[in-house]
Structures are given as C-alpha cells and as structure tokens.
Coordinates of N, CA and C in Angstrom, one line a residue:
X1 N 71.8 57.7 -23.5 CA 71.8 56.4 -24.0 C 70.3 56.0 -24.3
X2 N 69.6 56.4 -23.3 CA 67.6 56.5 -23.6 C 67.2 57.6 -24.4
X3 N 66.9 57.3 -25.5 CA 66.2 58.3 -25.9 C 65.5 59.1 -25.1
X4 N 65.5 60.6 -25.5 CA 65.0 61.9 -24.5 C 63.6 61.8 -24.1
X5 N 63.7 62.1 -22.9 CA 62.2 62.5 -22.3 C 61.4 63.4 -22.7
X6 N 60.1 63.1 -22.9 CA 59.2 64.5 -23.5 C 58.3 65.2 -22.2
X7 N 58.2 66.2 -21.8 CA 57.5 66.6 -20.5 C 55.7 67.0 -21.1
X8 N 54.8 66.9 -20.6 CA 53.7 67.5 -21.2 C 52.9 67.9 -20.3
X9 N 52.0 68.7 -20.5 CA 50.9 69.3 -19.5 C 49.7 68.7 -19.8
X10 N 49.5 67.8 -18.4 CA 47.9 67.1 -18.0 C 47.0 68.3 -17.8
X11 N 46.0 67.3 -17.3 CA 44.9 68.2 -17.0 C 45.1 68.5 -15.2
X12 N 44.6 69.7 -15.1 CA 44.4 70.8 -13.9 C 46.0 71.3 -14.1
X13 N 46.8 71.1 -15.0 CA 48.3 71.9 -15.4 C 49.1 70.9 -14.7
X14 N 49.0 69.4 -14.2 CA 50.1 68.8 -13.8 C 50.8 68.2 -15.1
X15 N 52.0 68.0 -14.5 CA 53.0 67.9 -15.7 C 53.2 66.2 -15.5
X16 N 53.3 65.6 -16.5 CA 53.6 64.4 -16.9 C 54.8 63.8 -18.1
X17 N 56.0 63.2 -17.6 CA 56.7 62.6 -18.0 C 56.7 61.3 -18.6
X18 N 57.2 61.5 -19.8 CA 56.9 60.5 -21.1 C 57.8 59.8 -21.6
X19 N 58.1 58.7 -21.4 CA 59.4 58.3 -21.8 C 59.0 57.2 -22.8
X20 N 60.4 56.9 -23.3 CA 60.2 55.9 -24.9 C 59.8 54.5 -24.5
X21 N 59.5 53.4 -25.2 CA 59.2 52.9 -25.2 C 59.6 51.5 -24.2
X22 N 61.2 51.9 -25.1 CA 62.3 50.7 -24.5 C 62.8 51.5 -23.5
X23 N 63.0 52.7 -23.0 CA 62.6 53.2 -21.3 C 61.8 52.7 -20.5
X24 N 60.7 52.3 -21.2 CA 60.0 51.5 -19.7 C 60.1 50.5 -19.7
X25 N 60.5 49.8 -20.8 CA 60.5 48.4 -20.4 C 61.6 47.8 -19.8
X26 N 62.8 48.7 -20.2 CA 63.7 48.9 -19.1 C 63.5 49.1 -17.5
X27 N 62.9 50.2 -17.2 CA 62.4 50.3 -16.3 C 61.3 49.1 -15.4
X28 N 61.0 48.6 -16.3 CA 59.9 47.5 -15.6 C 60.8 46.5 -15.5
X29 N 61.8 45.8 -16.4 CA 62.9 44.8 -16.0 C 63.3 45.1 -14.7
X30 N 64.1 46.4 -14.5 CA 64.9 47.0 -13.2 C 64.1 46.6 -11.9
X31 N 62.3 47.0 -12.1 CA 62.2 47.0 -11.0 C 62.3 45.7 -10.1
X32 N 62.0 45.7 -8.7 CA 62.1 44.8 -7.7 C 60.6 43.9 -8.2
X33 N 61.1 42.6 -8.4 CA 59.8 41.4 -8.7 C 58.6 41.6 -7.8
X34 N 59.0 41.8 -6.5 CA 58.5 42.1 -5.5 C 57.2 43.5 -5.3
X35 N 57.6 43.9 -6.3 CA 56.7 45.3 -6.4 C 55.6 45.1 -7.7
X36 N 56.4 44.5 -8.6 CA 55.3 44.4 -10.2 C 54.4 43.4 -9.6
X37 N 54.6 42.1 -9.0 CA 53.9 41.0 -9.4 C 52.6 41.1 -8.8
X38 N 52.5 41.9 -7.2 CA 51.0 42.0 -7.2 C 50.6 43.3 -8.0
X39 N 50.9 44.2 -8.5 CA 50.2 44.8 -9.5 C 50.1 44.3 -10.7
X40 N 50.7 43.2 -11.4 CA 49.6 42.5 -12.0 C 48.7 41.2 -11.7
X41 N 48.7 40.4 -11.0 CA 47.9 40.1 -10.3 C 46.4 41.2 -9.5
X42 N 46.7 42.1 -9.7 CA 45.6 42.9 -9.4 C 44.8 43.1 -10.7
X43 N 45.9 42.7 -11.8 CA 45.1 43.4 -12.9 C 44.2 42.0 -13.3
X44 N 44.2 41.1 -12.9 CA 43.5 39.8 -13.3 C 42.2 40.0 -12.9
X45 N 42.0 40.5 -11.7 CA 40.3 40.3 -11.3 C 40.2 38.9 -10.6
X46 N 38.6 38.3 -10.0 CA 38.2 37.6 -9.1 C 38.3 36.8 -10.5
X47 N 38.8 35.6 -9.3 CA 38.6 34.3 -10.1 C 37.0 33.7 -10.6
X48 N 37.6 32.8 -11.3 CA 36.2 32.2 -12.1 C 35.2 31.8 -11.0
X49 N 34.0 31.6 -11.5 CA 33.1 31.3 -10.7 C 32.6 29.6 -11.0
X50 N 33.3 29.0 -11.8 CA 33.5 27.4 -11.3 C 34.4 27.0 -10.5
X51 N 35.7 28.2 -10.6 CA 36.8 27.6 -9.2 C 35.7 28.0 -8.0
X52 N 35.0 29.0 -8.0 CA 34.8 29.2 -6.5 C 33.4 28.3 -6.1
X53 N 32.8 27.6 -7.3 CA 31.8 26.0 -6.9 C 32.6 25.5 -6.3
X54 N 33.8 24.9 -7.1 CA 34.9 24.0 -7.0 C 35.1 24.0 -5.4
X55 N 35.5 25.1 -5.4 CA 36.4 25.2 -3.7 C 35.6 24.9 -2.7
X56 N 33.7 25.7 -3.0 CA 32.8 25.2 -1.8 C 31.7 24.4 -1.9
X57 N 32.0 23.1 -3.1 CA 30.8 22.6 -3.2 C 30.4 21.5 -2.4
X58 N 31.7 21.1 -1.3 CA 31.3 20.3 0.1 C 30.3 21.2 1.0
X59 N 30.7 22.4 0.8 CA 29.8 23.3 1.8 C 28.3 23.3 1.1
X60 N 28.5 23.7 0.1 CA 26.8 23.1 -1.2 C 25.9 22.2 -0.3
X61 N 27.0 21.2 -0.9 CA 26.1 20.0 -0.6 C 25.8 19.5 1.0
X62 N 26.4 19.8 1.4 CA 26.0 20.2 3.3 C 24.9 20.7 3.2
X63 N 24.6 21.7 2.8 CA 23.6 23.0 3.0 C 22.6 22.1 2.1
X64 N 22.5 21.4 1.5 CA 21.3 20.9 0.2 C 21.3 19.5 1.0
X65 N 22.1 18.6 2.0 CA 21.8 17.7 2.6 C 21.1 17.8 3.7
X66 N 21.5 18.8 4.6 CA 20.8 18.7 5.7 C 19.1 18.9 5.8
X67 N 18.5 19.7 5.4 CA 17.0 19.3 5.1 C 16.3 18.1 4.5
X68 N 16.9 17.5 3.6 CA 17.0 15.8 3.1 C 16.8 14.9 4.6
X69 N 18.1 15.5 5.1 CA 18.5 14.3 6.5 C 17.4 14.9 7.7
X70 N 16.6 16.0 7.7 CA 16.2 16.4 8.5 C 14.3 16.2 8.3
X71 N 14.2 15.9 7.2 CA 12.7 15.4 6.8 C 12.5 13.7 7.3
X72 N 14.0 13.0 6.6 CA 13.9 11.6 6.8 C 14.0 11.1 8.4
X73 N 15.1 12.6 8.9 CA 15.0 12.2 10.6 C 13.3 12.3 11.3
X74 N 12.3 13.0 10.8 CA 11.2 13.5 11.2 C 10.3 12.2 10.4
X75 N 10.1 11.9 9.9 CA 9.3 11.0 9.2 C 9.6 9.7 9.9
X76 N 11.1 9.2 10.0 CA 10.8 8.1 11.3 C 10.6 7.9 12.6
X77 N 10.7 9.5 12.9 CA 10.2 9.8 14.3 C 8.7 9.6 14.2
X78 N 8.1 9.9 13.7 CA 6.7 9.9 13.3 C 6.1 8.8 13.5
X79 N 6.6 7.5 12.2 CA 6.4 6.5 12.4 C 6.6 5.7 13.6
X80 N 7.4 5.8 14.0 CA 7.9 5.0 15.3 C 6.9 5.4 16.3
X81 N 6.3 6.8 16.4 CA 5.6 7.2 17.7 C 4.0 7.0 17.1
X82 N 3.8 6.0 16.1 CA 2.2 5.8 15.8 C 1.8 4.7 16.6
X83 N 0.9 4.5 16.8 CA 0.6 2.9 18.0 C 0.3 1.8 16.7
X84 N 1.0 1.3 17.3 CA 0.8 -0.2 16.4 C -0.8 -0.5 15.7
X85 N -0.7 -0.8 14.6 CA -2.9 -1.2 14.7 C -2.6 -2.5 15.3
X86 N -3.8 -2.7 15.7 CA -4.5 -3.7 15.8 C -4.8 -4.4 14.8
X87 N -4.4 -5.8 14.8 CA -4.7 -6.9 13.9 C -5.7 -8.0 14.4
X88 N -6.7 -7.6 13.7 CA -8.1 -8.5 14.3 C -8.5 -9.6 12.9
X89 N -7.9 -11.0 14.0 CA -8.3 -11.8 13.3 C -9.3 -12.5 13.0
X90 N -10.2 -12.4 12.0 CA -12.0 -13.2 12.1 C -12.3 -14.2 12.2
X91 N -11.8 -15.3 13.5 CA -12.4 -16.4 13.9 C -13.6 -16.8 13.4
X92 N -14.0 -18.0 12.4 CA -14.9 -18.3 12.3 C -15.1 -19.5 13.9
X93 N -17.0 -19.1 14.1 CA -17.4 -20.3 15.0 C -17.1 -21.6 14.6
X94 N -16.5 -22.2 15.7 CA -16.2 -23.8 15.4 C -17.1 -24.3 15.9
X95 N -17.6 -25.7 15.2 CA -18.8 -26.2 15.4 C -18.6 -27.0 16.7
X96 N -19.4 -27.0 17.3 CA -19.6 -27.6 18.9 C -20.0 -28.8 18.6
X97 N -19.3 -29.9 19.0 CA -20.4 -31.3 19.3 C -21.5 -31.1 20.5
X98 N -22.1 -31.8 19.9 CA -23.4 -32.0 21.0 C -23.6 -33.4 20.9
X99 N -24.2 -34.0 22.1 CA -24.9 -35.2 22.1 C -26.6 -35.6 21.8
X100 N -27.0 -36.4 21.0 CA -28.7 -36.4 21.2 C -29.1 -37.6 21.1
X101 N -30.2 -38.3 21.7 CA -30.6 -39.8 22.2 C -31.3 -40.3 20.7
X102 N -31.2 -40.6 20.0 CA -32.0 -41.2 19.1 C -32.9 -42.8 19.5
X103 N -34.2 -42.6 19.1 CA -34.4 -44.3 19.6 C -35.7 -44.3 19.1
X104 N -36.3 -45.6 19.4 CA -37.9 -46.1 18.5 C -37.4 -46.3 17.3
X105 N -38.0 -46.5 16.4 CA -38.2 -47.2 15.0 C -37.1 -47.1 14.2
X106 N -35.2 -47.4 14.8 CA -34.6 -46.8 14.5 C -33.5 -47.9 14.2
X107 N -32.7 -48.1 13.7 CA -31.9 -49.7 12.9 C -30.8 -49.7 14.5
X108 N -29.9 -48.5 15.0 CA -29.2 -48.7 15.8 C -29.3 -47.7 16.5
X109 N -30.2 -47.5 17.9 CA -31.0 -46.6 18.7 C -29.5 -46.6 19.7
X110 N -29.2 -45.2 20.8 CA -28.6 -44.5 21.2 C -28.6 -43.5 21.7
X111 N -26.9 -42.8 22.3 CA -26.6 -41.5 22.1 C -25.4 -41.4 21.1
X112 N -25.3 -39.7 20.3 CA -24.8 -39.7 19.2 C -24.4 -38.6 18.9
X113 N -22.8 -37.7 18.7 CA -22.5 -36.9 18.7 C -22.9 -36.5 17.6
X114 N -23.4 -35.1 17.5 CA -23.6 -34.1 16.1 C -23.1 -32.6 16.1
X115 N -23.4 -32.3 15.2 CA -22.1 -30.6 15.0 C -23.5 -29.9 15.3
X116 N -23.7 -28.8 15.7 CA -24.5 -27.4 15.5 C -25.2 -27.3 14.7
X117 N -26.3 -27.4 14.1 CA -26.5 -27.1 12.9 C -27.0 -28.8 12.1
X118 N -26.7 -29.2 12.5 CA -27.3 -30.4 12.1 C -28.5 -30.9 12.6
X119 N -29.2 -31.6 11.2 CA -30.9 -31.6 11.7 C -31.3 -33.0 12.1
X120 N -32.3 -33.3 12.3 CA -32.9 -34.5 12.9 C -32.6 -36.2 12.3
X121 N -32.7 -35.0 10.5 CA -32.6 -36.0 9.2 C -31.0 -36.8 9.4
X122 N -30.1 -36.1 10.2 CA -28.3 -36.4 10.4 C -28.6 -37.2 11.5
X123 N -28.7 -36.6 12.5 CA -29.3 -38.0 13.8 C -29.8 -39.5 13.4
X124 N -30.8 -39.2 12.5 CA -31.7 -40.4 12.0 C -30.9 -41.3 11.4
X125 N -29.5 -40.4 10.4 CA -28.4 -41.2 9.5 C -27.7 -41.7 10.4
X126 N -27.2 -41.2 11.1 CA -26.0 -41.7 12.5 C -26.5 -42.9 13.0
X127 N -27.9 -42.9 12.9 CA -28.3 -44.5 14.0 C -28.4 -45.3 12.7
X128 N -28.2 -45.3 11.8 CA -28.5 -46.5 11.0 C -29.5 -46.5 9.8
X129 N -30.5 -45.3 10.2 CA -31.7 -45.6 9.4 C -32.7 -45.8 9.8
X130 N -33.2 -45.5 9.3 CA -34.9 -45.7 9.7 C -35.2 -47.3 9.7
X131 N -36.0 -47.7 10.8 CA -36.4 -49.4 10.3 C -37.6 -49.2 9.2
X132 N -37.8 -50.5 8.9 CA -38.4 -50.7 8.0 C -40.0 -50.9 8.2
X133 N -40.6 -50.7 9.5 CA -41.8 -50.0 9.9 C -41.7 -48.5 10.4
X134 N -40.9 -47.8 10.5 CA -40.8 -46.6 10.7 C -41.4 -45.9 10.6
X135 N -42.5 -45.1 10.9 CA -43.0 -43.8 10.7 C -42.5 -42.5 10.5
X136 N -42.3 -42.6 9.2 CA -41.1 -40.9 9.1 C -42.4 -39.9 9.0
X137 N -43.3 -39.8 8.9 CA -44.4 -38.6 8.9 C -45.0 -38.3 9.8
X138 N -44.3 -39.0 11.2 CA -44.8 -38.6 12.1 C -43.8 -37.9 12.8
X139 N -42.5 -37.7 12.0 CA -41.3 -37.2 12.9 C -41.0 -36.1 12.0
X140 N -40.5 -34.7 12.5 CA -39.7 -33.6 11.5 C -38.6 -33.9 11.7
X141 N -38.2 -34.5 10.3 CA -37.0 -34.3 10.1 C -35.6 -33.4 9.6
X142 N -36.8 -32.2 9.8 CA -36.1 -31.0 9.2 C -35.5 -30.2 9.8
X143 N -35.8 -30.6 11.6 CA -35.9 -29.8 12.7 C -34.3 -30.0 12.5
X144 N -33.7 -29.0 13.9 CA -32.0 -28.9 14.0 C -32.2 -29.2 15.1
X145 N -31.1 -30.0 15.4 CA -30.6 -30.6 16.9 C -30.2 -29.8 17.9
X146 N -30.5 -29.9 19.3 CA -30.0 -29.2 20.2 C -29.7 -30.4 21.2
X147 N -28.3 -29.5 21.7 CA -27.6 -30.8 22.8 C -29.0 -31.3 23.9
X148 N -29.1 -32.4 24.2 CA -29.6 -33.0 25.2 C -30.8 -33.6 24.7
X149 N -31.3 -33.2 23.0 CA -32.2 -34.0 22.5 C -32.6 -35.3 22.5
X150 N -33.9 -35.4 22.2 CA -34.5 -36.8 22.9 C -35.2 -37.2 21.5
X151 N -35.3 -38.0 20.4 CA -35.5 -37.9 19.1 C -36.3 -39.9 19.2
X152 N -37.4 -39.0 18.8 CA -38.2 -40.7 19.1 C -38.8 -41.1 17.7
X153 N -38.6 -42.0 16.9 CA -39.4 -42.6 15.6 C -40.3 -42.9 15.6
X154 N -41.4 -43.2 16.2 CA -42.5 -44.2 16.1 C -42.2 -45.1 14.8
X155 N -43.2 -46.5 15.1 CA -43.3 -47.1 14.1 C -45.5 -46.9 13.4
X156 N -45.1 -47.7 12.3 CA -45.9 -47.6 12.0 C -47.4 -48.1 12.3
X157 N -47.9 -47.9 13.0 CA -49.9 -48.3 13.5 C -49.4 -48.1 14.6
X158 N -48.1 -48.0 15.0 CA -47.7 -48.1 16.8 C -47.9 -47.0 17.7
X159 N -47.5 -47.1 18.7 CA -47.6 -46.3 19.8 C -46.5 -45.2 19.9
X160 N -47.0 -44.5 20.7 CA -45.7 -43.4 21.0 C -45.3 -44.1 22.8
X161 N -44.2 -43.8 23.4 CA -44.2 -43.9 24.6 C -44.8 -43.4 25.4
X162 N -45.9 -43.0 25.0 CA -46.6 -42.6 25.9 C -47.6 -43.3 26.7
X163 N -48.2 -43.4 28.1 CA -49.3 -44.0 28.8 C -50.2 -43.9 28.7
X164 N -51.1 -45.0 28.4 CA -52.9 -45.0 28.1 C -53.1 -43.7 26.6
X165 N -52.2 -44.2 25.8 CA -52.2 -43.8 24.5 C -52.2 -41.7 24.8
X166 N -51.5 -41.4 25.4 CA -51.9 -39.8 25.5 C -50.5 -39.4 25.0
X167 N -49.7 -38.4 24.9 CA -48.4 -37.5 24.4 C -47.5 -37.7 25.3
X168 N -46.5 -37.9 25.3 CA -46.2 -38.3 25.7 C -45.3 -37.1 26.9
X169 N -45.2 -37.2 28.1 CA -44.9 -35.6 28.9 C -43.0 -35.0 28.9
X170 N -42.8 -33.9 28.5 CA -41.9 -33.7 28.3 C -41.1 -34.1 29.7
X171 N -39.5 -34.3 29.7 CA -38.5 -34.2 31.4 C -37.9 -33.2 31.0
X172 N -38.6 -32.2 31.8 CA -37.8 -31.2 31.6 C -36.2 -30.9 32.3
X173 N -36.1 -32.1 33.0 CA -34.6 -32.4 33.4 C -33.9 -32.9 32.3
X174 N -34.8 -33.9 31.2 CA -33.3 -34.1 30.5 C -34.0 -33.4 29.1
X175 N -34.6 -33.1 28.6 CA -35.2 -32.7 27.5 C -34.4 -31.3 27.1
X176 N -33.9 -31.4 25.6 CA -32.9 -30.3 24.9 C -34.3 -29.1 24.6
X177 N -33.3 -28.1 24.2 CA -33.8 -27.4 24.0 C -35.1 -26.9 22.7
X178 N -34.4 -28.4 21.8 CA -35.7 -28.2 20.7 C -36.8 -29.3 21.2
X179 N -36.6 -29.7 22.0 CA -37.8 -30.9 22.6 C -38.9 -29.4 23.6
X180 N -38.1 -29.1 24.3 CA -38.9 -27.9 25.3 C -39.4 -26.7 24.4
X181 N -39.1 -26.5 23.2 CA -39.6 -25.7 21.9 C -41.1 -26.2 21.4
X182 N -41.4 -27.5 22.1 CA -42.7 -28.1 21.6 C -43.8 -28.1 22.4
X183 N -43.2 -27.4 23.4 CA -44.6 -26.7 24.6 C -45.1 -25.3 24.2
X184 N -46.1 -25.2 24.3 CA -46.7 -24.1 24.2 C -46.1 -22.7 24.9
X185 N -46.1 -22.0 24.1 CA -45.3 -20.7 24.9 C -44.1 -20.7 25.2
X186 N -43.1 -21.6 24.8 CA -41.8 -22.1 25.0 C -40.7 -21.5 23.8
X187 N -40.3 -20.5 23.8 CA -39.6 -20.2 22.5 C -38.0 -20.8 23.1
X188 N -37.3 -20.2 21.9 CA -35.7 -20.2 22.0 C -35.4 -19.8 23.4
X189 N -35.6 -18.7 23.5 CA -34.7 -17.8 24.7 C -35.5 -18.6 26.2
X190 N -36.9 -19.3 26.1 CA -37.0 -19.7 27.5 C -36.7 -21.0 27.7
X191 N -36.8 -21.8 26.0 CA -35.8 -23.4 26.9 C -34.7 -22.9 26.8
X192 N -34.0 -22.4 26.1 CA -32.5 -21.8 26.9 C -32.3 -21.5 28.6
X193 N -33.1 -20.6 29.2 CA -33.2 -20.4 30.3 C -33.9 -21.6 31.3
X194 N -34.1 -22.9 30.7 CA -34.6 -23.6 31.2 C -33.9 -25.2 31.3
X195 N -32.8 -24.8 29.9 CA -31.6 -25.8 30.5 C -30.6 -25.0 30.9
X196 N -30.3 -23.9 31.2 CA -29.2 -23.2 32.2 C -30.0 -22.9 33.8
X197 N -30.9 -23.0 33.7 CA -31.5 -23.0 35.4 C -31.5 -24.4 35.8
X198 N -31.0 -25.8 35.2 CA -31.0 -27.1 35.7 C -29.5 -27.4 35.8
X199 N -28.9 -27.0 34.8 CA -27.5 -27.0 34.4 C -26.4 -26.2 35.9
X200 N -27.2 -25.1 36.1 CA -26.4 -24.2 37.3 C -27.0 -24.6 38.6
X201 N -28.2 -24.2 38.9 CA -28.7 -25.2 40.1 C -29.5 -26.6 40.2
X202 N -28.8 -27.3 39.4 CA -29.2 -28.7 39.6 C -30.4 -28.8 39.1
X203 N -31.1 -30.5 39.0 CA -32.0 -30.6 38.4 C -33.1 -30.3 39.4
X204 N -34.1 -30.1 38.2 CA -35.8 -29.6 39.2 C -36.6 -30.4 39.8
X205 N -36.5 -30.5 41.4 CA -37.2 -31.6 41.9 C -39.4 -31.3 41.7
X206 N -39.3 -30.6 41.3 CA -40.6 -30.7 40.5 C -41.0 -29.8 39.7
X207 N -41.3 -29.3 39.2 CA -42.4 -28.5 38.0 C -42.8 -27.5 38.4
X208 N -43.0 -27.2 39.8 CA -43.0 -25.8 40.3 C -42.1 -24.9 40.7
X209 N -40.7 -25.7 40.9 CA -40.0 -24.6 40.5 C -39.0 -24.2 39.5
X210 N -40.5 -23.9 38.6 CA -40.3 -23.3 36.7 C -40.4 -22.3 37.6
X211 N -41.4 -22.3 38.5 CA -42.2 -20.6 39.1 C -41.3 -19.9 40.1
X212 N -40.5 -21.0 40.8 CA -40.0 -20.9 42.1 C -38.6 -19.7 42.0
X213 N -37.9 -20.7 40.4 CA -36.5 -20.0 40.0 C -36.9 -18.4 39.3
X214 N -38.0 -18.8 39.0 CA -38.8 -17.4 37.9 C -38.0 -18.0 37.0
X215 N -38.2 -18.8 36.5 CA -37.3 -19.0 34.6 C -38.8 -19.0 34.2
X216 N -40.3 -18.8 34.5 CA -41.6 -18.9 33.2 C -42.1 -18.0 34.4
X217 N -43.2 -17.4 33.6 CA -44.3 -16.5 34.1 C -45.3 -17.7 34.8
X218 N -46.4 -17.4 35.2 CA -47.4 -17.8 36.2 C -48.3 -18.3 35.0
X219 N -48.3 -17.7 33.7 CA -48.9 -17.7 32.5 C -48.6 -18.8 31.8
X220 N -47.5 -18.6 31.5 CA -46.8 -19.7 30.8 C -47.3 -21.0 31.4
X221 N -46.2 -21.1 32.4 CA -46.1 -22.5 33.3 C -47.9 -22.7 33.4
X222 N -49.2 -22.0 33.6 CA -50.7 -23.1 33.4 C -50.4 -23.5 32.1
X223 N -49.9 -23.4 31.2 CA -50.2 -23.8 29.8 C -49.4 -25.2 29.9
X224 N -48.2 -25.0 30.4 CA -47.8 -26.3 30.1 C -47.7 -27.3 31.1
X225 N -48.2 -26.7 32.4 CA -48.0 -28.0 33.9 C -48.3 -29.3 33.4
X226 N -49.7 -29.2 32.4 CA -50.2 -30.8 32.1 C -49.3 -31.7 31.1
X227 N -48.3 -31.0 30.6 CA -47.3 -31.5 29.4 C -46.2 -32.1 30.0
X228 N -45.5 -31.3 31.0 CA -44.6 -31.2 31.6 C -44.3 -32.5 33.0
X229 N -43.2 -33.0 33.2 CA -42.5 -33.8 34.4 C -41.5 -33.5 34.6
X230 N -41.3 -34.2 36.0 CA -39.4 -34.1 36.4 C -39.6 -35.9 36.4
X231 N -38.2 -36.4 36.5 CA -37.9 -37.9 36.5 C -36.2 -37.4 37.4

C-alpha cells in the first residue's frame, strides 16, 4: 500500500532505509505524542534572551539596589557619628552704666548715669549745661568717663576747690579712674589697680597703704604723696 522501500549504502558500508515521503509522515502521525514532542522542542533551542531579563530582572534590580542602599546606609552613618559644630554666637559688649558726680559751674550739679564710652562733653549735657560763667577751657571735655568720676567746672576768674588757692588733692577713695589718670605716673592699668584694691579691701585709711597693698612702687607713690588724700 506504501510505496517500496529503497535500501542504500552510507558511509563506513552501513545500510540505510529510505522510505517515501507519505511513509513518514505516516509514520510520524503513528507515533506516540509522547515521543515526537520533546524532540521537537529540542529542535527550538534556548529561549530568547529578553524572556530570560524578563524572568530575573527582580534579581537585576536586587543586585543594582543593594550598593545604592549600602552607600546611603554608610553616609548616614557617617553623618550621625560627626560631633555637632559648635555655634558661637558674637556677643557684642553691652554698654555698662556708670555713675559720675558732675558739679561747679554747672545749671543742675549731681550724680548721673552714663554708658562706657561717653566723654565729659555727655556728663556736662546731662547736668543741664554749662552756666553762664563757666569756664569750659579750663575743663577737657574730650576726656571719657570712668565710673566714680569727680567732674568739676570752674567758673570764670573763680576758684577751684581747692585750699589757699593750690590744686586741688585728689581722694583716692572716691576718685574714678580718669580723675587718678591725672597724677603723675598713674596710667590705665594702675588706677585700675587702685580702684580694685579699695573696692576689695575697703577704703584706704591713708596714703601709705598705696605702699602697704603694693598697688604703686616706692617711686611712683614720692611723686604723687603731695597730690594725693584719703577722706
């Protein structure tokens, strides 16, 4: 019913059976499904290579995340373990009141709160003004106030407070620090040291002990004994 078989000789002399056309495809109908279907499926080959992105590109992106998550985890470790700076705020100095006596030739003579920094010329304005015999050229008014100052006007042809017309002697119990700046040999740093040695041990029951506390040399203090009182 099949057209005849043809026999032929392969190579090394094996023999090989040839059948017609519609013989094998007969033959491939007959066989068991079970037998053809992974032999063609073998004949396909590996699948594409976008199914096999497809299938692991959660695993991809795992593998491409975790150094991302592992930089960002280290960088706020980092930060977290830096010490805070320091935030330094630049306080400016706030001006201190001070008090200073203004009096003599002066419209409304006193004591009179002034800022740091303020000069004699500000004192002179706080009391009122100069009177109208005043002697302003006998006073600096250019000078800067220091707490405890003693600021005297003269008037004009007048007197100073001083006795039998002489200068009048500084207290160095109450006298500021730019009043004690007008003794000889008296800078900043030693009336400083001269109202903190009255200020901490009490006022100086006399003049010798400038020598006693050591706040002046043996030098200094002859220059100014004749200038100088306690009250």
């Amino acid at each position: 019913m099949h057209g005849p078989s043809t026999k032929t000789q392969g190579p090394c002399g094996l023999s090989a059976i040839l059948f017609p056309a519609h013989a094998a495809d007969a033959l491939t109908a007959a066989w068991p499904a079970t037998i053809v279907r992974p032999a063609m499926s073998w004949s396909r080959g590996p699948p594409p290579l976008a199914d096999r992105l497809e299938h692991y590109h959660w695993f991809i992106v795992a593998l491409l995340a975790l150094p991302l998550a592992g930089g960002i985890f280290l960088l706020a470790r980092d930060r977290l373990s830096e010490p805070a700076e320091l935030q330094i705020t630049n306080t400016e100095s706030v001006p201190t009141d001070i008090r200073v006596y203004i009096s003599g030739a002066v419209r409304s003579p006193g004591v009179y709160p002034l800022k740091d920094g303020d000069r004699w010329i500000d004192a002179l304005e706080v009391a009122g003004g100069a009177a109208e015999n005043a002697d302003l050229n006998a006073v600096n008014l250019s000078k800067r106030v220091q707490d405890e100052d003693q600021i005297f006007v003269p008037a004009q042809g007048g007197s100073s407070p001083a006795s039998n017309g002489q200068t009048p002697l500084v207290n160095i119990n109450t006298a500021g620090e730019a009043e004690l700046q007008t003794l000889p040999g008296i800078g900043e740093v030693r009336a400083r040291g001269i109202v903190q040695s009255r200020t901490t041990q009490g006022p100086f029951a006399s003049v010798e002990e400038l020598l006693m506390r050591k706040v002046l040399p043996q030098s200094v203090f002859a220059d100014i004994e004749p200038l100088i009182t306690v009250q």
